[in-house]
Short mmCIF file of C-alpha atoms in Angstrom, two decimals:
data_model
loop_
_atom_site.label_atom_id
_atom_site.label_comp_id
_atom_site.label_asym_id
_atom_site.label_seq_id
_atom_site.Cartn_x
_atom_site.Cartn_y
_atom_site.Cartn_z
CA MET A 1 -32.09 83.76 17.35
CA ILE A 2 -33.08 80.12 17.19
CA PHE A 3 -36.85 80.13 17.41
CA LYS A 4 -36.93 76.46 18.34
CA SER A 5 -35.55 77.15 21.79
CA LEU A 6 -37.78 80.21 22.16
CA TYR A 7 -40.92 78.22 21.58
CA GLN A 8 -39.72 75.29 23.64
CA SER A 9 -39.44 77.65 26.59
CA LYS A 10 -42.82 79.11 25.55
CA PHE A 11 -41.62 82.66 25.56
CA ILE A 12 -44.44 84.88 24.31
CA TYR A 13 -43.46 88.36 23.26
CA ARG A 14 -46.04 91.09 23.52
CA GLN A 15 -45.81 94.73 22.71
CA PHE A 16 -47.38 97.63 24.59
CA HIS A 17 -48.18 100.94 22.98
CA THR A 18 -49.82 103.95 24.57
CA SER A 19 -50.89 104.87 21.05
CA SER A 20 -50.47 103.47 17.55
CA PRO A 21 -46.84 103.73 16.40
CA ARG A 22 -46.22 106.34 13.70
CA HIS A 23 -44.66 104.76 10.62
CA ILE A 24 -42.78 107.09 8.31
CA HIS A 25 -43.27 106.77 4.57
CA PRO A 26 -40.27 104.86 3.11
CA LEU A 27 -39.68 107.36 0.32
CA ILE A 28 -39.11 110.08 2.91
CA TRP A 29 -36.10 108.15 4.20
CA VAL A 30 -34.65 107.96 0.68
CA PHE A 31 -34.23 111.74 0.66
CA LEU A 32 -33.87 112.28 4.40
CA LYS A 33 -30.80 110.09 4.85
CA PRO A 34 -28.42 111.94 2.45
CA ALA A 35 -29.88 115.27 3.57
CA LEU A 36 -29.11 114.51 7.21
CA LYS A 37 -25.60 113.39 6.27
CA GLY A 38 -25.00 116.68 4.50
CA VAL A 39 -26.41 118.69 7.40
CA ALA A 40 -24.20 116.79 9.87
CA TRP A 41 -21.07 117.38 7.79
CA ILE A 42 -21.77 121.06 7.16
CA THR A 43 -22.84 121.76 10.74
CA GLY A 44 -19.87 119.92 12.21
CA ARG A 45 -17.41 121.66 9.90
CA SER A 46 -18.98 125.06 10.61
CA THR A 47 -18.73 124.43 14.35
CA ARG A 48 -15.03 123.57 14.01
CA LYS A 49 -14.31 126.64 11.84
CA TRP A 50 -16.18 128.90 14.26
CA TYR A 51 -14.29 127.58 17.27
CA GLN A 52 -10.91 127.79 15.52
CA GLN A 53 -11.49 131.49 14.75
CA LEU A 54 -12.31 132.39 18.34
CA PRO A 55 -9.57 134.29 20.19
CA PRO A 56 -8.26 132.66 23.41
CA GLU A 57 -10.34 134.90 25.70
CA LYS A 58 -13.55 134.03 23.79
CA ARG A 59 -12.76 130.35 24.09
CA SER A 60 -12.47 130.80 27.86
CA VAL A 61 -15.83 132.54 27.95
CA PHE A 62 -17.37 129.75 25.90
CA ALA A 63 -15.91 127.10 28.24
CA GLU A 64 -17.30 128.98 31.26
CA HIS A 65 -20.70 129.18 29.57
CA LEU A 66 -20.76 125.42 29.03
CA ASN A 67 -19.72 124.77 32.62
CA ARG A 68 -22.32 127.19 33.99
CA HIS A 69 -25.18 125.70 31.94
CA LYS A 70 -23.99 122.10 31.88
CA TYR A 71 -27.09 120.76 33.63
CA LYS A 72 -29.32 122.54 31.14
CA TYR A 73 -27.47 120.91 28.23
CA ILE A 74 -27.49 117.55 29.99
CA GLY A 75 -31.26 117.92 30.35
CA ILE A 76 -31.65 118.78 26.66
CA PHE A 77 -29.61 115.80 25.49
CA GLY A 78 -31.32 113.61 28.08
CA THR A 79 -34.71 114.64 26.71
CA ILE A 80 -33.59 113.87 23.17
CA GLY A 81 -32.24 110.49 24.28
CA THR A 82 -35.48 109.70 26.10
CA ALA A 83 -37.53 110.62 23.04
CA CYS A 84 -35.35 108.34 20.89
CA ALA A 85 -35.72 105.51 23.41
CA ILE A 86 -39.51 105.94 23.44
CA HIS A 87 -39.54 105.94 19.65
CA TYR A 88 -37.49 102.75 19.62
CA TYR A 89 -39.53 100.83 22.20
CA THR A 90 -42.89 101.85 20.71
CA HIS A 91 -41.77 100.41 17.36
CA LEU A 92 -40.75 97.00 18.70
CA GLU A 93 -42.83 94.06 17.61
CA ALA A 94 -42.68 90.28 17.58
CA SER A 95 -41.46 88.67 14.37
CA PRO A 96 -43.95 86.22 12.83
CA ILE A 97 -43.24 82.51 13.41
CA THR A 98 -40.10 83.04 15.50
CA GLY A 99 -41.33 85.56 18.08
CA ARG A 100 -38.01 87.40 17.98
CA ARG A 101 -38.28 91.03 19.06
CA ARG A 102 -37.33 93.53 16.38
CA PHE A 103 -37.48 97.23 15.53
CA MET A 104 -39.92 98.06 12.72
CA MET A 105 -40.43 101.51 11.22
CA MET A 106 -42.40 100.39 8.16
CA ASN A 107 -45.96 99.13 8.07
CA ALA A 108 -47.55 96.71 5.60
CA GLU A 109 -48.89 99.51 3.39
CA HIS A 110 -45.46 101.07 2.92
CA LEU A 111 -43.87 97.68 2.28
CA THR A 112 -46.50 96.87 -0.35
CA LEU A 113 -45.82 100.20 -2.03
CA MET A 114 -42.09 99.51 -2.22
CA SER A 115 -42.72 95.94 -3.43
CA ASP A 116 -45.00 97.20 -6.21
CA MET A 117 -42.30 99.65 -7.27
CA GLU A 118 -39.73 96.84 -7.32
CA LYS A 119 -42.11 94.62 -9.29
CA GLU A 120 -42.59 97.34 -11.91
CA LYS A 121 -38.84 97.79 -12.11
CA ILE A 122 -38.32 94.04 -12.66
CA ALA A 123 -41.10 93.94 -15.28
CA LYS A 124 -39.46 96.76 -17.25
CA MET A 125 -35.96 95.35 -16.91
CA PHE A 126 -36.86 91.79 -17.95
CA SER A 127 -40.00 92.38 -20.00
CA ASP A 128 -38.66 90.31 -22.93
CA GLN A 129 -36.96 87.68 -20.76
CA MET A 130 -39.85 86.18 -18.80
CA PHE A 131 -40.77 82.57 -19.54
CA PRO A 132 -44.46 82.13 -20.46
CA GLU A 133 -46.86 80.95 -17.77
CA HIS A 134 -47.22 77.52 -19.38
CA SER A 135 -43.49 76.96 -19.89
CA LYS A 136 -41.98 73.94 -18.20
CA GLN A 137 -39.64 76.15 -16.20
CA THR A 138 -42.46 78.26 -14.75
CA GLN A 139 -44.60 75.19 -14.05
CA LEU A 140 -41.71 73.55 -12.22
CA VAL A 141 -41.22 76.54 -9.90
CA ALA A 142 -44.98 76.88 -9.40
CA ARG A 143 -45.35 73.17 -8.62
CA VAL A 144 -42.67 73.22 -5.94
CA ALA A 145 -43.95 76.51 -4.52
CA ARG A 146 -47.52 75.17 -4.37
CA ARG A 147 -46.35 72.18 -2.42
CA ILE A 148 -44.47 74.30 0.13
CA ILE A 149 -47.28 76.83 0.51
CA GLY A 150 -49.99 74.19 0.66
CA ALA A 151 -48.22 72.33 3.46
CA ASN A 152 -47.85 75.49 5.53
CA MET A 153 -51.32 77.00 5.26
CA ASP A 154 -51.59 76.90 9.05
CA LEU A 155 -49.35 80.00 9.05
CA ASP A 156 -51.42 83.19 8.85
CA ASN A 157 -48.90 85.02 6.70
CA ILE A 158 -49.04 82.41 3.96
CA ARG A 159 -52.83 82.48 3.79
CA ASN A 160 -52.89 86.27 3.53
CA ILE A 161 -50.57 86.52 0.53
CA LYS A 162 -51.48 86.04 -3.13
CA TRP A 163 -48.57 84.06 -4.59
CA THR A 164 -47.32 84.15 -8.17
CA ALA A 165 -44.30 82.52 -9.82
CA ARG A 166 -42.16 83.76 -12.70
CA VAL A 167 -38.92 82.51 -14.26
CA VAL A 168 -36.48 85.00 -15.80
CA ASP A 169 -34.46 83.83 -18.80
CA VAL A 170 -31.00 85.01 -17.68
CA ASP A 171 -27.77 83.21 -16.84
CA ILE A 172 -27.51 84.76 -13.37
CA LYS A 173 -28.07 82.26 -10.57
CA ASN A 174 -30.61 83.90 -8.31
CA ALA A 175 -34.04 83.59 -6.69
CA PHE A 176 -36.02 86.00 -4.56
CA VAL A 177 -39.54 86.60 -3.30
CA LEU A 178 -41.08 90.03 -2.90
CA PRO A 179 -43.14 90.71 0.25
CA THR A 180 -46.23 90.84 -1.98
CA GLY A 181 -45.77 87.14 -2.85
CA ASP A 182 -44.12 87.46 -6.26
CA ILE A 183 -41.67 84.58 -6.68
CA TYR A 184 -38.81 85.05 -9.17
CA VAL A 185 -36.30 82.38 -10.18
CA THR A 186 -33.70 82.63 -12.93
CA ARG A 187 -33.01 80.03 -15.59
CA GLY A 188 -29.35 80.04 -14.55
CA LEU A 189 -30.28 78.82 -11.10
CA LEU A 190 -32.58 76.09 -12.37
CA GLU A 191 -29.81 74.76 -14.60
CA THR A 192 -27.47 74.30 -11.61
CA LEU A 193 -29.89 72.32 -9.42
CA ILE A 194 -30.11 68.54 -9.59
CA ASN A 195 -33.55 67.84 -8.08
CA GLU A 196 -36.76 69.44 -6.83
CA ASP A 197 -35.64 69.06 -3.23
CA GLN A 198 -32.82 71.55 -3.77
CA LEU A 199 -35.21 73.93 -5.53
CA ALA A 200 -37.57 73.55 -2.57
CA ILE A 201 -34.80 74.43 -0.11
CA ILE A 202 -34.04 77.63 -2.01
CA LEU A 203 -37.70 78.60 -2.47
CA ALA A 204 -38.48 77.87 1.18
CA HIS A 205 -35.58 80.10 2.23
CA GLU A 206 -36.80 82.95 0.03
CA LEU A 207 -40.41 82.45 1.10
CA SER A 208 -39.24 82.72 4.69
CA HIS A 209 -37.79 86.16 4.02
CA ALA A 210 -41.21 87.28 2.77
CA LEU A 211 -43.16 85.63 5.59
CA LEU A 212 -40.86 87.09 8.25
CA GLY A 213 -40.93 90.58 6.74
CA HIS A 214 -37.16 90.74 6.51
CA SER A 215 -37.18 93.46 3.83
CA ALA A 216 -38.99 95.91 6.08
CA GLU A 217 -36.97 94.84 9.09
CA ARG A 218 -33.66 95.31 7.29
CA LEU A 219 -34.63 98.77 6.07
CA SER A 220 -35.84 99.73 9.53
CA TYR A 221 -32.62 98.56 11.15
CA LEU A 222 -30.45 100.37 8.62
CA GLN A 223 -32.36 103.58 9.17
CA LEU A 224 -31.96 103.16 12.92
CA ILE A 225 -28.21 102.70 12.59
CA ASP A 226 -27.82 105.56 10.11
CA MET A 227 -29.93 108.01 12.06
CA PHE A 228 -28.38 107.43 15.47
CA GLY A 229 -24.99 106.02 14.54
CA MET A 230 -23.46 107.71 11.54
CA SER A 231 -25.64 110.28 9.78
CA ILE A 232 -26.11 112.62 12.74
CA PHE A 233 -24.02 112.04 15.84
CA GLY A 234 -21.01 110.26 14.40
CA ALA A 235 -20.60 112.52 11.37
CA TYR A 236 -21.23 115.71 13.34
CA ILE A 237 -18.70 114.82 16.05
CA ILE A 238 -16.06 113.73 13.55
CA TRP A 239 -16.35 116.90 11.45
CA SER A 240 -16.38 119.02 14.61
CA ILE A 241 -13.31 117.78 16.46
CA PHE A 242 -10.76 116.93 13.76
CA PRO A 243 -8.69 119.96 12.68
CA ARG A 244 -8.56 119.35 8.90
CA ASP A 245 -11.24 118.48 6.33
CA TRP A 246 -9.22 115.64 4.82
CA ILE A 247 -8.71 114.09 8.26
CA SER A 248 -12.44 114.34 8.97
CA PHE A 249 -13.21 112.74 5.60
CA VAL A 250 -10.85 109.80 6.20
CA VAL A 251 -12.03 109.26 9.79
CA ASN A 252 -15.68 109.46 8.69
CA TYR A 253 -14.98 106.87 5.97
CA ILE A 254 -13.34 104.55 8.50
CA PHE A 255 -16.19 105.09 10.96
CA GLU A 256 -18.81 104.32 8.31
CA ASN A 257 -17.08 101.06 7.40
CA PHE A 258 -16.72 100.21 11.08
CA ILE A 259 -20.50 100.56 11.48
CA THR A 260 -21.01 98.40 8.38
CA PHE A 261 -18.75 95.57 9.55
CA THR A 262 -19.94 95.60 13.17
CA SER A 263 -23.67 96.29 12.75
CA ARG A 264 -25.12 96.22 9.25
CA LEU A 265 -23.48 93.07 7.91
CA PRO A 266 -23.87 90.97 11.09
CA TYR A 267 -27.57 91.86 11.22
CA SER A 268 -27.98 90.86 7.59
CA ARG A 269 -26.32 87.52 8.32
CA LEU A 270 -28.62 87.02 11.31
CA LEU A 271 -31.67 87.42 9.04
CA GLU A 272 -30.20 84.95 6.55
CA GLU A 273 -29.64 82.38 9.30
CA GLU A 274 -33.19 82.86 10.52
CA ALA A 275 -34.54 82.38 6.98
CA ASP A 276 -32.43 79.21 6.66
CA GLU A 277 -34.02 77.76 9.78
CA VAL A 278 -37.59 78.76 9.00
CA GLY A 279 -37.11 77.63 5.39
CA LEU A 280 -35.95 74.23 6.62
CA MET A 281 -39.17 73.95 8.62
CA LEU A 282 -41.32 74.94 5.61
CA ALA A 283 -39.61 72.38 3.37
CA ALA A 284 -39.87 69.66 6.02
CA LYS A 285 -43.61 70.20 6.45
CA ALA A 286 -43.95 69.86 2.67
CA CYS A 287 -42.20 66.45 2.88
CA PHE A 288 -39.19 67.42 0.82
CA ASP A 289 -35.82 65.81 1.48
CA VAL A 290 -34.35 68.39 3.84
CA ARG A 291 -30.99 66.62 3.72
CA GLU A 292 -30.49 68.34 0.37
CA ALA A 293 -30.05 71.65 2.22
CA VAL A 294 -26.72 70.46 3.58
CA ALA A 295 -25.68 68.92 0.26
CA LEU A 296 -26.59 72.08 -1.62
CA TRP A 297 -24.52 74.43 0.52
CA ARG A 298 -21.57 72.05 0.54
CA VAL A 299 -21.59 72.10 -3.25
CA VAL A 300 -21.82 75.90 -3.24
CA HIS A 301 -18.89 76.05 -0.82
CA GLU A 302 -16.76 73.85 -3.08
CA ALA A 303 -17.69 75.93 -6.12
CA GLU A 304 -16.74 79.24 -4.53
CA MET A 305 -13.68 78.17 -2.56
CA ASN A 306 -11.36 80.34 -4.67
CA ALA A 307 -13.75 83.29 -5.03
CA ALA A 308 -15.74 83.51 -1.81
CA LEU A 309 -15.55 86.65 0.27
CA PRO A 310 -14.63 86.39 3.95
CA GLU A 311 -17.80 86.14 6.02
CA PHE A 312 -17.16 89.32 8.01
CA ILE A 313 -17.46 91.45 4.85
CA SER A 314 -20.43 89.54 3.42
CA THR A 315 -24.17 90.00 3.81
CA HIS A 316 -24.60 86.22 3.96
CA PRO A 317 -23.04 83.57 6.19
CA ALA A 318 -20.24 81.53 4.64
CA SER A 319 -21.56 78.56 2.67
CA ALA A 320 -19.54 76.08 4.74
CA LYS A 321 -20.97 77.55 7.94
CA ARG A 322 -24.51 77.37 6.53
CA ALA A 323 -24.03 73.72 5.66
CA GLU A 324 -22.69 73.00 9.15
CA THR A 325 -25.54 74.87 10.86
CA LEU A 326 -28.21 73.20 8.75
CA ASN A 327 -26.62 69.82 9.39
CA GLU A 328 -27.01 70.44 13.13
CA LYS A 329 -30.71 71.19 12.61
CA LEU A 330 -31.40 68.13 10.46
CA PRO A 331 -32.65 65.93 13.34
CA TRP A 332 -35.18 68.62 14.22
CA ALA A 333 -36.29 68.99 10.58
CA LEU A 334 -36.53 65.22 10.07
CA ASP A 335 -38.66 65.02 13.21
CA ILE A 336 -41.02 67.56 11.62
CA ARG A 337 -41.29 65.34 8.54
CA ARG A 338 -42.20 62.35 10.70
CA GLN A 339 -44.86 64.33 12.54
CA CYS A 340 -46.29 65.36 9.16
CA HIS A 341 -46.55 61.64 8.23
CA CYS A 342 -44.20 62.05 5.27
CA SER A 343 -42.84 58.98 3.49
CA PRO A 344 -39.54 57.73 4.92
CA LEU A 345 -36.47 58.98 3.11
CA PRO A 346 -34.22 56.48 1.32
CA GLU A 347 -30.81 55.93 2.84
CA ASN A 348 -29.06 56.34 -0.50
CA LYS A 349 -30.57 58.48 -3.22
CA PRO A 350 -29.81 57.60 -6.85
CA PRO A 351 -27.37 60.07 -8.43
CA VAL A 352 -29.02 62.75 -10.55
CA SER A 353 -27.08 65.16 -12.70
CA LYS A 354 -29.83 67.53 -13.81
CA LEU A 355 -33.15 68.85 -12.57
CA ASN A 356 -36.04 67.14 -14.34
CA ILE A 357 -38.23 69.85 -15.86
CA SER A 358 -41.44 68.20 -17.01
CA ASN A 359 -44.13 70.02 -18.93
CA ASN A 360 -47.88 69.75 -18.46
CA PRO A 361 -49.69 72.05 -20.91
CA ASN A 362 -52.95 71.74 -18.95
CA GLU A 363 -51.43 73.07 -15.71
CA LYS A 364 -51.69 76.76 -14.84
CA ALA A 365 -48.92 78.19 -12.74
CA MET A 366 -50.02 78.74 -9.13
CA GLU A 367 -53.71 78.28 -10.05
CA ILE A 368 -54.29 75.70 -7.34
CA LEU A 369 -53.38 78.20 -4.64
CA ALA A 370 -56.71 79.94 -5.12
CA LYS A 371 -58.55 76.69 -4.30
CA PRO A 372 -59.10 75.14 -0.85
CA ILE A 373 -56.17 72.97 0.15
CA VAL A 374 -57.31 69.86 1.97
CA SER A 375 -53.99 68.13 2.69
CA VAL A 376 -52.47 70.77 4.96
CA HIS A 377 -50.07 69.69 7.68
CA ASN A 378 -51.59 71.88 10.36
CA ILE A 379 -48.80 71.55 12.91
CA PRO A 380 -48.18 74.63 15.03
CA VAL A 381 -44.51 75.49 15.32
CA ILE A 382 -44.77 75.55 19.11
CA ASN A 383 -45.65 71.86 19.11
CA VAL A 384 -43.22 70.76 16.44
CA ASN A 385 -40.24 71.36 18.71
CA LYS A 386 -41.12 69.28 21.74
CA LYS A 387 -38.25 66.89 21.08
CA GLU A 388 -34.68 67.50 20.10
#
C-alpha cells in the first residue's frame, strides 16, 4: 500500500483495454443490490423446497442428470467465471499519486452526479447552520486549504478541481471533502484543535480522499463484494442447502458479517491509511508542522480510550495505530519539507490551548485559488522519496 516504496522501485502501472470499460450508473446499483438479494433468497429457498418435495426415485434421476451433463454445467459456470474475470480486469486502473491498482466501476461523471446529490442534501440539512463566507471560521478553513492546495498544484487532480470551503455550525466533530472539491468542516471540530497545523493535517487527509477518488473506489469495491460474495452466490447457496428458513436466515446473517469483518472493513481501513500517508505529503509540501499529525492522533487516542471500538469492527484504523504509523513516516515527511525549502521547525513549540481564528473582512474564502499560484513546490512524488 505504501506508495513511497512503489515509486522508489519505479513501478509503473498501466492498464490495457480492448475497448472502453462500461461503467454502470450508480443509481442502478442502489436498486439492483436489494433486488439481487431478494432474487437470491427466493430462488435458493425455492430450489430447496423443490428438492425436498422430490420422491427418492426422482432425486436419483436428478443426480444422474447432473452426473451425465456435468461437463456442460462446468462449461457454463466456467464461462460465467471468465466473463466476471474479464469484467474485473477491464475495470482495473492505477490510483492517482500512489499508482496502486484498484477496481473501479464508476467514472468521473457518475461520481460528480452523486457528489452533487450529496451537496444538495447537505445544503438542505444545514441551510440555516452555515457560517457566512466572510466569517472568521470560514476564512480560517479557506486559508489553510489554500496553502495546502497551492503547494500541491503540481498534482493534476488538484488543478482540475474547483475548491470551495464551508463551515457548519454544529457541535459534531467532523470534516469531509466531496469529490467535486467542496470542503466541509464543523465548528465542533475547530473548537477542539489547538493550531493551524492540526487543521492542516485533517484537511490534507480529507483532500487526499478526494484526490485519490476513494469514494468511487469504496463504492466499486463494495459492489464487487456484494455481487460476487453475498448477494448472489453466498445467499443462494445458503438458502438452498440449509433445511429450515430460520437456519438459512441465521447463517446468512453470520456470513454477511463475516464478509464485512474480513473484506469491507479492512478495505476501508486501507483507504484511510493511504489517505493518512498522502495527506502527510500534502501538508509537508505546504510547510506545515507535520509532527502535529502524531500529536493529534495521540490526543484522540487518549480521549477515546474508554469509548473506542476495537479496530477489527471499525472503518478506521485505531487512533494509537495511526499515531504510530505516522510517527514512522515522519522522517520521510520532514525530508519533503526540507526539499520544499520550508523554514526549520522549532525543537519545542510554545503551548497553545486554542486555535487562533483571526478575521480579515477583506478576504474572500478560496478566492485566491482562481488566480495563478507562483510559489508552488513543484516536486514530483517520484523524486521526493529518493532517501529514507
